[in-house]
CSV table of C-alpha atoms in Angstrom, one decimal:
chain,number,residue,atom,x,y,z
A,1,MET,CA,75.7,-47.9,-181.2
A,2,ASP,CA,78.7,-49.1,-183.3
A,3,PHE,CA,76.4,-49.4,-186.3
A,4,ILE,CA,75.1,-45.9,-185.9
A,5,ALA,CA,78.7,-44.6,-185.6
A,6,VAL,CA,79.7,-46.3,-188.8
A,7,ILE,CA,76.7,-44.8,-190.6
A,8,ALA,CA,77.5,-41.3,-189.2
A,9,VAL,CA,81.2,-41.5,-190.3
A,10,THR,CA,80.1,-42.8,-193.7
A,11,LEU,CA,77.8,-39.8,-194.2
A,12,ILE,CA,80.4,-37.3,-193.1
A,13,VAL,CA,83.0,-38.8,-195.4
A,14,ALA,CA,80.5,-38.8,-198.3
A,15,PHE,CA,79.6,-35.2,-197.6
A,16,LEU,CA,83.3,-34.1,-197.6
A,17,PHE,CA,84.0,-36.0,-200.7
A,18,TRP,CA,81.0,-34.4,-202.4
A,19,LYS,CA,82.2,-30.9,-201.5
A,20,ILE,CA,85.7,-31.6,-202.8
A,21,LEU,CA,84.3,-33.1,-206.0
A,22,LEU,CA,82.1,-30.0,-206.5
A,23,LYS,CA,84.9,-27.6,-205.9
A,24,GLY,CA,87.0,-29.3,-208.5
A,25,ARG,CA,84.1,-29.3,-211.0
A,26,ARG,CA,83.4,-25.6,-210.4
A,27,GLU,CA,87.0,-24.8,-211.2
A,28,ARG,CA,86.8,-26.8,-214.5
A,29,GLU,CA,83.3,-25.9,-215.7
A,30,ASN,CA,81.0,-22.9,-216.0
A,31,LEU,CA,78.1,-24.5,-214.1
A,32,PRO,CA,74.9,-22.4,-213.4
A,33,GLY,CA,74.3,-21.1,-209.9
A,34,GLY,CA,72.4,-23.1,-207.3
A,35,SER,CA,73.0,-25.7,-204.7
A,36,LEU,CA,73.4,-29.5,-205.1
A,37,GLY,CA,72.5,-29.9,-201.4
A,38,TYR,CA,73.5,-33.0,-199.6
A,39,PRO,CA,75.1,-36.1,-201.2
A,40,ILE,CA,72.5,-38.2,-203.1
A,41,ILE,CA,69.6,-36.6,-201.4
A,42,GLY,CA,70.3,-33.1,-202.8
A,43,GLU,CA,67.3,-30.9,-202.6
A,44,THR,CA,64.8,-33.8,-203.2
A,45,PHE,CA,63.1,-33.5,-199.8
A,46,SER,CA,62.4,-29.8,-200.1
A,47,PHE,CA,61.3,-30.2,-203.7
A,48,LEU,CA,58.8,-33.0,-202.8
A,49,GLN,CA,57.6,-31.2,-199.8
A,50,ALA,CA,56.9,-28.1,-201.9
A,51,GLN,CA,55.0,-30.3,-204.4
A,52,LYS,CA,52.9,-31.8,-201.6
A,53,GLN,CA,51.9,-28.4,-200.4
A,54,ASP,CA,51.3,-27.2,-204.0
A,55,ARG,CA,54.2,-24.8,-203.7
A,56,GLY,CA,56.1,-26.1,-206.6
A,57,PRO,CA,56.0,-22.7,-208.4
A,58,GLN,CA,57.3,-20.9,-205.3
A,59,TRP,CA,60.1,-23.4,-204.9
A,60,LEU,CA,61.2,-22.5,-208.4
A,61,GLU,CA,60.7,-18.8,-207.9
A,62,GLU,CA,63.0,-18.8,-204.8
A,63,ARG,CA,65.8,-20.2,-206.9
A,64,THR,CA,65.2,-18.2,-210.1
A,65,ALA,CA,65.2,-15.0,-208.0
A,66,LYS,CA,68.7,-15.9,-206.9
A,67,HIS,CA,70.2,-17.6,-210.0
A,68,GLY,CA,68.0,-16.8,-213.0
A,69,PRO,CA,66.0,-19.1,-215.3
A,70,VAL,CA,68.8,-21.7,-215.4
A,71,PHE,CA,70.1,-23.1,-212.1
A,72,LYS,CA,71.5,-26.3,-210.7
A,73,THR,CA,70.2,-28.6,-208.0
A,74,CYS,CA,70.1,-32.3,-207.2
A,75,LEU,CA,66.9,-34.2,-207.5
A,76,MET,CA,66.1,-38.0,-207.2
A,77,GLY,CA,69.7,-38.8,-206.7
A,78,SER,CA,71.2,-37.0,-209.7
A,79,PRO,CA,72.7,-33.5,-210.2
A,80,THR,CA,70.2,-31.5,-212.3
A,81,VAL,CA,70.0,-28.3,-214.3
A,82,VAL,CA,66.5,-26.8,-214.2
A,83,VAL,CA,65.6,-24.6,-217.2
A,84,ILE,CA,62.6,-22.2,-217.1
A,85,GLY,CA,60.8,-20.5,-220.0
A,86,GLN,CA,59.9,-21.1,-223.6
A,87,ALA,CA,63.6,-21.2,-224.8
A,88,GLY,CA,64.4,-23.7,-222.1
A,89,ASN,CA,61.4,-25.9,-223.1
A,90,LYS,CA,62.5,-25.8,-226.8
A,91,PHE,CA,66.1,-26.6,-225.8
A,92,VAL,CA,65.0,-29.7,-223.9
A,93,LEU,CA,62.0,-30.9,-225.9
A,94,GLY,CA,63.5,-30.2,-229.3
A,95,ALA,CA,66.9,-31.6,-228.6
A,96,GLU,CA,68.2,-34.6,-230.6
A,97,ASP,CA,68.4,-37.9,-228.8
A,98,ASP,CA,72.2,-38.0,-229.0
A,99,VAL,CA,72.4,-34.8,-226.9
A,100,LEU,CA,69.5,-35.1,-224.4
A,101,ALA,CA,68.0,-38.5,-224.1
A,102,ALA,CA,64.7,-39.2,-222.4
A,103,LYS,CA,66.6,-41.0,-219.7
A,104,GLN,CA,64.5,-40.9,-216.6
A,105,PRO,CA,65.5,-40.7,-212.9
A,106,THR,CA,66.6,-43.9,-211.2
A,107,THR,CA,63.2,-44.4,-209.6
A,108,LEU,CA,61.2,-44.1,-212.8
A,109,SER,CA,63.6,-46.3,-214.7
A,110,ALA,CA,63.5,-49.0,-212.1
A,111,ILE,CA,59.7,-49.1,-211.9
A,112,SER,CA,59.1,-48.7,-215.6
A,113,GLY,CA,62.0,-50.8,-216.7
A,114,LYS,CA,65.2,-49.9,-218.7
A,115,GLN,CA,63.6,-50.7,-222.0
A,116,ASN,CA,60.6,-48.5,-221.7
A,117,ILE,CA,59.9,-46.1,-224.6
A,118,PHE,CA,61.2,-43.1,-222.7
A,119,GLU,CA,64.6,-44.8,-222.4
A,120,LEU,CA,64.8,-46.1,-226.0
A,121,THR,CA,66.6,-44.3,-228.8
A,122,GLY,CA,67.2,-44.7,-232.5
A,123,SER,CA,65.6,-47.6,-234.5
A,124,ARG,CA,64.4,-49.4,-231.4
A,125,TYR,CA,62.5,-46.3,-230.2
A,126,ARG,CA,60.9,-45.8,-233.6
A,127,LEU,CA,59.9,-49.5,-233.7
A,128,VAL,CA,58.1,-49.5,-230.4
A,129,LYS,CA,56.6,-46.1,-231.0
A,130,ARG,CA,55.0,-47.2,-234.3
A,131,ALA,CA,53.5,-50.2,-232.6
A,132,MET,CA,52.0,-48.1,-229.8
A,133,VAL,CA,50.9,-45.2,-232.0
A,134,SER,CA,48.9,-47.6,-234.2
A,135,PHE,CA,46.4,-48.0,-231.3
A,136,LEU,CA,46.5,-44.3,-230.2
A,137,LYS,CA,46.0,-42.4,-233.5
A,138,PRO,CA,42.6,-40.9,-234.3
A,139,GLU,CA,41.9,-43.5,-237.1
A,140,SER,CA,42.1,-46.3,-234.6
A,141,LEU,CA,40.4,-44.5,-231.7
A,142,GLN,CA,37.3,-44.1,-233.9
A,143,ASN,CA,36.8,-47.9,-233.5
A,144,TYR,CA,36.9,-47.7,-229.7
A,145,ILE,CA,34.3,-45.0,-229.0
A,146,LYS,CA,31.3,-47.2,-228.5
A,147,GLN,CA,33.3,-49.7,-226.4
A,148,MET,CA,34.7,-46.9,-224.3
A,149,ASP,CA,31.3,-45.3,-223.9
A,150,GLU,CA,29.7,-48.5,-222.8
A,151,LEU,CA,32.5,-49.3,-220.3
A,152,ILE,CA,32.4,-45.9,-218.7
A,153,LYS,CA,28.6,-45.9,-218.4
A,154,THR,CA,28.7,-49.4,-216.8
A,155,MET,CA,31.4,-48.5,-214.4
A,156,LEU,CA,29.8,-45.2,-213.3
A,157,LEU,CA,26.5,-47.0,-212.6
A,158,ARG,CA,28.2,-49.7,-210.6
A,159,GLU,CA,30.4,-47.3,-208.6
A,160,THR,CA,27.4,-45.2,-207.7
A,161,GLU,CA,24.9,-48.0,-207.1
A,162,ASN,CA,23.1,-47.6,-203.7
A,163,LYS,CA,25.5,-44.7,-202.8
A,164,ASP,CA,24.9,-41.1,-202.3
A,165,THR,CA,28.6,-40.2,-201.8
A,166,ILE,CA,31.6,-41.4,-203.7
A,167,ASN,CA,35.3,-40.6,-203.7
A,168,ALA,CA,35.8,-39.0,-207.1
A,169,VAL,CA,39.6,-39.4,-207.3
A,170,VAL,CA,39.5,-43.1,-206.5
A,171,THR,CA,36.6,-43.6,-208.9
A,172,MET,CA,38.4,-41.8,-211.8
A,173,LYS,CA,41.6,-43.7,-211.1
A,174,LYS,CA,39.7,-47.0,-211.3
A,175,LEU,CA,37.8,-45.9,-214.4
A,176,THR,CA,40.9,-44.8,-216.4
A,177,PHE,CA,42.8,-47.9,-215.3
A,178,ASN,CA,40.0,-50.2,-216.5
A,179,ILE,CA,39.7,-48.3,-219.8
A,180,ALA,CA,43.5,-48.6,-220.5
A,181,SER,CA,43.5,-52.3,-219.4
A,182,SER,CA,40.5,-53.3,-221.4
A,183,ILE,CA,40.8,-51.2,-224.6
A,184,LEU,CA,44.6,-51.0,-225.0
A,185,PHE,CA,45.7,-54.3,-223.6
A,186,GLY,CA,42.6,-56.5,-223.9
A,187,ILE,CA,42.6,-57.5,-220.2
A,188,LYS,CA,38.9,-58.2,-219.7
A,189,ASP,CA,38.9,-60.2,-216.4
A,190,GLU,CA,37.8,-57.9,-213.6
A,191,ASN,CA,39.6,-59.8,-210.8
A,192,THR,CA,42.9,-59.5,-212.7
A,193,ARG,CA,42.3,-55.8,-213.3
A,194,GLU,CA,41.6,-55.2,-209.6
A,195,VAL,CA,44.8,-56.9,-208.5
A,196,LEU,CA,46.8,-55.0,-211.0
A,197,PHE,CA,45.2,-51.7,-210.0
A,198,ASP,CA,46.4,-52.1,-206.4
A,199,ASP,CA,49.9,-52.9,-207.5
A,200,PHE,CA,50.1,-50.1,-210.1
A,201,SER,CA,49.0,-47.6,-207.3
A,202,LEU,CA,52.0,-48.7,-205.3
A,203,ALA,CA,54.3,-48.6,-208.3
A,204,PHE,CA,53.3,-45.1,-209.3
A,205,LYS,CA,54.0,-43.7,-205.8
A,206,ALA,CA,57.5,-45.0,-206.0
A,207,VAL,CA,58.2,-43.2,-209.3
A,208,TRP,CA,58.6,-39.9,-207.4
A,209,SER,CA,60.5,-41.1,-204.3
A,210,LEU,CA,64.1,-41.4,-203.1
A,211,PRO,CA,65.8,-44.5,-204.6
A,212,ILE,CA,66.3,-46.2,-201.2
A,213,ASN,CA,65.6,-49.9,-201.5
A,214,LEU,CA,65.1,-50.7,-197.8
A,215,PRO,CA,62.1,-52.6,-196.4
A,216,GLY,CA,59.2,-50.3,-195.7
A,217,THR,CA,60.3,-47.5,-198.0
A,218,VAL,CA,58.0,-46.3,-200.8
A,219,TYR,CA,60.6,-47.3,-203.4
A,220,TRP,CA,60.9,-50.8,-201.9
A,221,ARG,CA,57.2,-51.3,-202.0
A,222,GLY,CA,57.1,-50.0,-205.6
A,223,LEU,CA,59.7,-52.5,-206.7
A,224,ARG,CA,57.8,-55.4,-205.1
A,225,ALA,CA,54.6,-54.2,-206.7
A,226,ARG,CA,56.3,-54.1,-210.2
A,227,ALA,CA,57.5,-57.7,-209.6
A,228,ARG,CA,54.0,-58.8,-208.9
A,229,ILE,CA,52.7,-57.0,-212.0
A,230,VAL,CA,55.3,-58.9,-214.1
A,231,ASP,CA,54.2,-62.2,-212.5
A,232,SER,CA,50.6,-61.5,-213.4
A,233,ILE,CA,51.2,-60.4,-217.0
A,234,LEU,CA,53.8,-63.1,-218.2
A,235,PRO,CA,51.1,-65.8,-218.5
A,236,VAL,CA,49.0,-63.3,-220.5
A,237,LEU,CA,51.9,-62.8,-222.9
A,238,LYS,CA,52.4,-66.5,-223.2
A,239,GLU,CA,48.7,-67.0,-224.1
A,240,ARG,CA,48.6,-64.1,-226.6
A,241,ARG,CA,51.8,-65.5,-228.3
A,242,GLU,CA,50.2,-68.9,-228.7
A,243,GLU,CA,47.0,-67.3,-230.1
A,244,LEU,CA,49.0,-65.3,-232.6
A,245,ALA,CA,50.9,-68.4,-233.8
A,246,MET,CA,47.6,-70.3,-234.3
A,247,GLY,CA,46.0,-67.4,-236.1
A,248,LYS,CA,43.4,-66.9,-233.5
A,249,LEU,CA,44.6,-63.4,-232.7
A,250,SER,CA,45.5,-60.5,-235.1
A,251,PRO,CA,48.6,-58.3,-234.5
A,252,THR,CA,46.2,-55.4,-234.5
A,253,SER,CA,43.9,-56.8,-231.7
A,254,ASP,CA,45.6,-54.9,-228.9
A,255,VAL,CA,49.0,-53.4,-227.8
A,256,PHE,CA,50.2,-56.7,-226.5
A,257,SER,CA,49.6,-58.5,-229.8
A,258,SER,CA,51.2,-55.6,-231.7
A,259,LEU,CA,54.4,-55.8,-229.6
A,260,LEU,CA,54.5,-59.6,-229.8
A,261,ALA,CA,54.3,-59.4,-233.6
A,262,LEU,CA,57.2,-56.9,-233.8
A,263,ARG,CA,60.4,-57.9,-235.5
A,264,ASP,CA,63.7,-55.9,-235.2
A,265,GLU,CA,66.2,-55.1,-237.9
A,266,ASN,CA,67.4,-58.7,-237.8
A,267,GLN,CA,63.8,-60.0,-238.0
A,268,GLU,CA,64.0,-61.3,-234.4
A,269,PRO,CA,61.1,-60.9,-232.1
A,270,VAL,CA,61.5,-58.3,-229.3
A,271,SER,CA,62.0,-59.6,-225.8
A,272,ASP,CA,59.4,-60.1,-223.1
A,273,ASP,CA,61.3,-57.7,-221.0
A,274,LEU,CA,60.8,-54.9,-223.5
A,275,ILE,CA,57.1,-55.7,-223.9
A,276,MET,CA,56.7,-55.8,-220.1
A,277,ASP,CA,58.6,-52.5,-219.6
A,278,ASN,CA,56.4,-50.7,-222.1
A,279,TYR,CA,53.2,-52.2,-220.7
A,280,VAL,CA,54.1,-50.8,-217.3
A,281,THR,CA,55.1,-47.4,-218.8
A,282,LEU,CA,52.0,-47.1,-220.9
A,283,MET,CA,49.7,-48.0,-218.1
A,284,ILE,CA,51.3,-45.5,-215.7
A,285,ALA,CA,51.2,-42.8,-218.4
A,286,SER,CA,47.7,-43.5,-219.7
A,287,HIS,CA,45.6,-44.0,-216.6
A,288,ASP,CA,47.0,-41.7,-213.9
A,289,THR,CA,47.3,-38.5,-215.9
A,290,SER,CA,43.8,-38.9,-217.3
A,291,ALA,CA,42.5,-39.5,-213.8
A,292,ILE,CA,44.1,-36.3,-212.7
A,293,LEU,CA,42.4,-34.3,-215.4
A,294,LEU,CA,39.0,-35.9,-214.8
A,295,SER,CA,39.3,-35.2,-211.1
A,296,LEU,CA,40.2,-31.6,-211.7
A,297,MET,CA,37.3,-31.3,-214.2
A,298,ILE,CA,34.8,-32.6,-211.6
A,299,TRP,CA,36.3,-30.2,-209.0
A,300,LYS,CA,36.1,-27.3,-211.4
A,301,LEU,CA,32.5,-28.0,-212.5
A,302,SER,CA,31.6,-28.3,-208.8
A,303,THR,CA,32.9,-24.8,-207.9
A,304,ASP,CA,32.1,-22.8,-211.1
A,305,SER,CA,28.4,-22.8,-211.9
A,306,GLU,CA,28.8,-20.8,-215.1
A,307,ILE,CA,31.4,-23.2,-216.5
A,308,TYR,CA,29.2,-26.2,-215.4
A,309,LYS,CA,26.1,-24.8,-217.2
A,310,LYS,CA,28.0,-24.3,-220.5
A,311,VAL,CA,29.5,-27.8,-220.4
A,312,LEU,CA,26.1,-29.3,-219.5
A,313,GLN,CA,24.4,-27.4,-222.3
A,314,GLU,CA,26.9,-28.6,-224.8
A,315,GLN,CA,26.6,-32.3,-223.8
A,316,MET,CA,22.8,-32.2,-223.6
A,317,ASP,CA,22.7,-30.6,-227.1
A,318,ILE,CA,24.6,-33.6,-228.4
A,319,ILE,CA,22.0,-36.0,-227.1
A,320,SER,CA,19.0,-33.9,-228.4
A,321,ARG,CA,20.4,-33.8,-231.9
A,322,ARG,CA,20.7,-37.6,-232.2
A,323,GLU,CA,18.5,-39.3,-234.8
A,324,GLY,CA,16.9,-42.8,-234.6
A,325,ALA,CA,17.5,-45.2,-231.8
A,326,GLU,CA,21.3,-44.6,-231.4
A,327,ASP,CA,22.2,-44.1,-227.8
A,328,ARG,CA,26.0,-44.4,-227.9
A,329,LEU,CA,28.6,-41.7,-228.5
A,330,THR,CA,30.1,-41.4,-232.0
A,331,TRP,CA,33.4,-40.0,-233.2
A,332,GLN,CA,31.5,-37.1,-234.8
A,333,GLU,CA,29.9,-36.2,-231.5
A,334,ILE,CA,33.2,-36.2,-229.7
A,335,GLN,CA,34.4,-33.6,-232.2
A,336,LYS,CA,31.5,-31.3,-231.2
A,337,MET,CA,32.6,-31.1,-227.6
A,338,LYS,CA,34.7,-28.0,-228.3
A,339,TYR,CA,33.8,-26.0,-225.2
A,340,THR,CA,34.2,-28.9,-222.9
A,341,TRP,CA,37.7,-29.5,-224.2
A,342,THR,CA,38.7,-25.8,-223.8
A,343,VAL,CA,37.8,-26.1,-220.1
A,344,ALA,CA,40.1,-29.1,-219.9
A,345,GLN,CA,42.9,-27.2,-221.8
A,346,GLU,CA,42.6,-24.2,-219.4
A,347,LEU,CA,42.8,-26.6,-216.4
A,348,MET,CA,45.9,-28.2,-217.8
A,349,ARG,CA,47.4,-24.7,-218.3
A,350,MET,CA,46.8,-23.6,-214.7
A,351,ILE,CA,47.3,-27.0,-213.0
A,352,PRO,CA,49.4,-29.1,-215.4
A,353,PRO,CA,49.1,-32.8,-214.6
A,354,VAL,CA,52.8,-33.2,-215.1
A,355,PHE,CA,54.8,-30.5,-213.3
A,356,GLY,CA,57.8,-31.1,-215.4
A,357,SER,CA,60.0,-33.9,-216.7
A,358,PHE,CA,63.6,-35.0,-216.9
A,359,ARG,CA,66.1,-35.6,-219.7
A,360,LYS,CA,69.7,-36.8,-219.3
A,361,THR,CA,72.7,-35.5,-221.1
A,362,LEU,CA,74.6,-38.1,-223.2
A,363,LYS,CA,77.5,-35.7,-223.8
A,364,ASP,CA,78.7,-32.4,-222.5
A,365,THR,CA,76.5,-29.6,-223.8
A,366,GLN,CA,75.7,-25.9,-223.1
A,367,TYR,CA,72.6,-23.8,-222.6
A,368,GLY,CA,72.1,-20.2,-221.6
A,369,GLY,CA,75.9,-19.6,-221.4
A,370,TYR,CA,76.4,-22.5,-218.9
A,371,ASP,CA,78.0,-25.9,-219.2
A,372,ILE,CA,75.8,-29.0,-218.6
A,373,PRO,CA,78.1,-32.0,-217.9
A,374,LYS,CA,77.5,-35.4,-219.5
A,375,GLY,CA,75.4,-37.6,-217.2
A,376,TRP,CA,73.5,-34.7,-215.5
A,377,GLN,CA,69.7,-34.4,-215.6
A,378,VAL,CA,67.9,-31.5,-217.2
A,379,PHE,CA,64.5,-30.7,-215.9
A,380,TRP,CA,61.9,-28.6,-217.7
A,381,VAL,CA,58.7,-27.3,-216.1
A,382,ALA,CA,55.4,-26.2,-217.5
A,383,TYR,CA,54.9,-23.4,-215.0
A,384,GLY,CA,57.5,-21.1,-216.6
A,385,THR,CA,55.4,-20.5,-219.7
A,386,HIS,CA,51.9,-21.5,-218.6
A,387,MET,CA,51.7,-18.7,-216.1
A,388,ASN,CA,53.7,-16.2,-218.1
A,389,LYS,CA,51.7,-13.0,-218.7
A,390,GLU,CA,53.7,-12.3,-221.8
A,391,ILE,CA,52.3,-15.5,-223.3
A,392,PHE,CA,48.9,-15.7,-221.7
A,393,ASP,CA,46.9,-12.6,-220.8
A,394,LYS,CA,45.9,-12.5,-217.1
A,395,PRO,CA,47.3,-16.0,-216.5
A,396,ASN,CA,45.8,-16.2,-213.0
A,397,GLU,CA,42.3,-16.0,-214.4
A,398,PHE,CA,40.4,-19.1,-215.6
A,399,ASP,CA,39.5,-18.3,-219.2
A,400,PRO,CA,38.7,-21.3,-221.6
A,401,SER,CA,38.1,-18.8,-224.4
A,402,ARG,CA,41.8,-18.3,-224.8
A,403,PHE,CA,41.9,-21.6,-226.6
A,404,GLU,CA,39.0,-20.7,-229.0
A,405,ASN,CA,40.6,-19.3,-232.1
A,406,SER,CA,42.4,-16.6,-230.1
A,407,SER,CA,43.6,-13.5,-231.9
A,408,LYS,CA,46.8,-14.1,-229.9
A,409,PRO,CA,48.2,-17.5,-231.1
A,410,ILE,CA,50.1,-19.5,-228.5
A,411,PRO,CA,53.7,-19.8,-229.6
A,412,PRO,CA,55.5,-23.2,-229.9
A,413,TYR,CA,56.8,-24.7,-226.7
A,414,ALA,CA,54.7,-22.4,-224.5
A,415,TYR,CA,51.7,-24.7,-223.8
A,416,ILE,CA,53.1,-28.1,-223.0
A,417,PRO,CA,50.8,-30.3,-220.9
A,418,PHE,CA,51.6,-33.1,-223.4
A,419,GLY,CA,55.2,-32.2,-223.9
A,420,GLY,CA,56.4,-31.0,-227.3
A,421,GLY,CA,58.6,-31.5,-230.3
A,422,LEU,CA,60.1,-35.0,-230.7
A,423,HIS,CA,58.7,-36.0,-227.4
A,424,THR,CA,55.1,-35.0,-227.7
A,425,CYS,CA,53.0,-37.5,-225.7
A,426,ILE,CA,51.8,-40.2,-228.1
A,427,GLY,CA,48.6,-40.7,-226.0
A,428,ASN,CA,47.3,-37.1,-226.1
A,429,GLU,CA,44.4,-38.0,-228.5
A,430,PHE,CA,43.5,-41.1,-226.5
A,431,ALA,CA,43.4,-38.9,-223.4
A,432,ARG,CA,41.2,-36.3,-225.1
A,433,VAL,CA,38.7,-38.9,-226.2
A,434,GLU,CA,38.7,-40.6,-222.8
A,435,VAL,CA,38.2,-37.4,-220.9
A,436,LEU,CA,35.4,-36.1,-223.1
A,437,THR,CA,33.6,-39.5,-223.1
A,438,THR,CA,33.7,-39.6,-219.3
A,439,ILE,CA,32.6,-36.0,-218.8
A,440,HIS,CA,29.7,-36.6,-221.2
A,441,ASN,CA,28.4,-39.5,-219.2
A,442,LEU,CA,28.9,-37.8,-215.9
A,443,VAL,CA,27.1,-34.6,-216.6
A,444,THR,CA,24.2,-36.2,-218.6
A,445,MET,CA,23.7,-39.0,-216.1
A,446,PHE,CA,24.3,-37.4,-212.7
A,447,GLU,CA,24.2,-34.3,-210.6
A,448,TRP,CA,26.8,-33.8,-207.9
A,449,SER,CA,28.2,-31.4,-205.3
A,450,GLN,CA,31.4,-31.3,-203.2
A,451,VAL,CA,31.3,-32.6,-199.6
A,452,TYR,CA,34.1,-30.1,-198.8
A,453,PRO,CA,33.6,-27.0,-200.9
A,454,GLU,CA,36.9,-25.5,-199.8
A,455,GLU,CA,39.0,-28.5,-200.7
A,456,LYS,CA,42.4,-27.5,-202.1
A,457,ILE,CA,44.6,-29.0,-204.8
A,458,THR,CA,47.9,-30.6,-203.7
A,459,ARG,CA,50.6,-32.5,-205.5
A,460,GLN,CA,51.2,-36.1,-204.4
A,461,PRO,CA,53.3,-35.7,-206.6
A,462,MET,CA,50.6,-35.2,-209.2
A,463,PRO,CA,47.9,-32.6,-208.6
A,464,TYR,CA,44.8,-34.0,-206.9
A,465,PRO,CA,42.1,-32.6,-204.6
A,466,SER,CA,43.7,-32.9,-201.1
A,467,MET,CA,40.9,-34.9,-199.5
A,468,GLY,CA,40.2,-37.3,-202.4
A,469,LEU,CA,37.2,-35.1,-203.7
A,470,PRO,CA,34.3,-36.8,-202.0
A,471,ILE,CA,31.1,-35.8,-203.8
A,472,LYS,CA,27.4,-36.2,-203.1
A,473,ILE,CA,26.0,-37.7,-206.3
A,474,LYS,CA,22.5,-38.6,-207.6
A,475,PRO,CA,21.0,-39.6,-210.9
A,476,ARG,CA,19.9,-36.7,-213.1
A,477,ILE,CA,16.2,-36.4,-213.5
A,478,SER,CA,15.2,-35.9,-217.1
């Protein structure tokens, strides 16, 4: 009882101190309207609950109705200013790094590591970005098409062997994780990939959680999972470093070898910590968001017969036009999947894989007539423009044709599933190729239907079919 009393008194004192601090700040600064909620916790619980129920837009609308398109709150342990709309997107995504840095919430920083590419600035950011982009640009991706196609085909056959029903979400997560592990990082051992997959699943859940490091919490489990990931990868780095030194491995072999070969402005190699942090970050960014889009594509193709027929026709036409004995996808064939990609684009407009993202102010700044103090977070959201009828006609209707040479061009910073400006996702082309290659194999090899046709989408915190999207699947009969 004494312990409980101490906790209660501590919380009360913290709450009173919080109120006094805020009152003083309001007197000194012109902060936007809104509520910072309870100390540390803020409005995190209500925000995450709204996401889980797929009510994120409603959560925003309740606050914008009271305070306008700029309001304050407290999320993931930090005071936050939320900006809604095209101008807000441009303000955040187009800002210089010395004003708004891609500093992430405590949870993401702890799981990814403090030297991940989203946290880096200046010359160190450019150095790491160049190394990563070298494997993600179109010229490099052309070399991976056949390998990716073979890996996807093999995995789909194995996951569906002797089964008439599979969990599509889990299958897509495994598939995209193995693609990233094998192609980007050269991790070929299946046992190693399986262990890493389990730990990354725990680590990702911790990214959007409260930073409470107590046994049993999501955050605590995520930190322990990251530690196990590090223990698994350090021997891989040691082996790759030795192979580079002996000339058995090229700096262009995979992302690990590229990062190991990096030299900073003093011609010193970058640290293992930096390599590890960016490995974790790239794995989280590259496999989960693609798995989301693929799951949504399977879900959409299951529920919309007209869209499905058009996608199937496009993919079958690609096979029918092949000449000779070639039975693997080519870069040229990927470029012909225009309709399939517009379906993916429209899905990302209506159900963006990333609801929004954080930046952190490195100095006092202003936006929309309000002060944003140094150290606060700024949060942008895709919803404010993706569902804006002034930008997209009839935004609640699913219409892939809006991305086909529309007579009404989409303005900058309005369609942002991959971010924008200085912080456009470096893996957007890799994701496009991965998604199109997977859908090609799925629709040409299999037929499927949903086990639960009324299955809804919920954010956990990313948007997934609420029941894991079990599907009845069978080989396609030619």
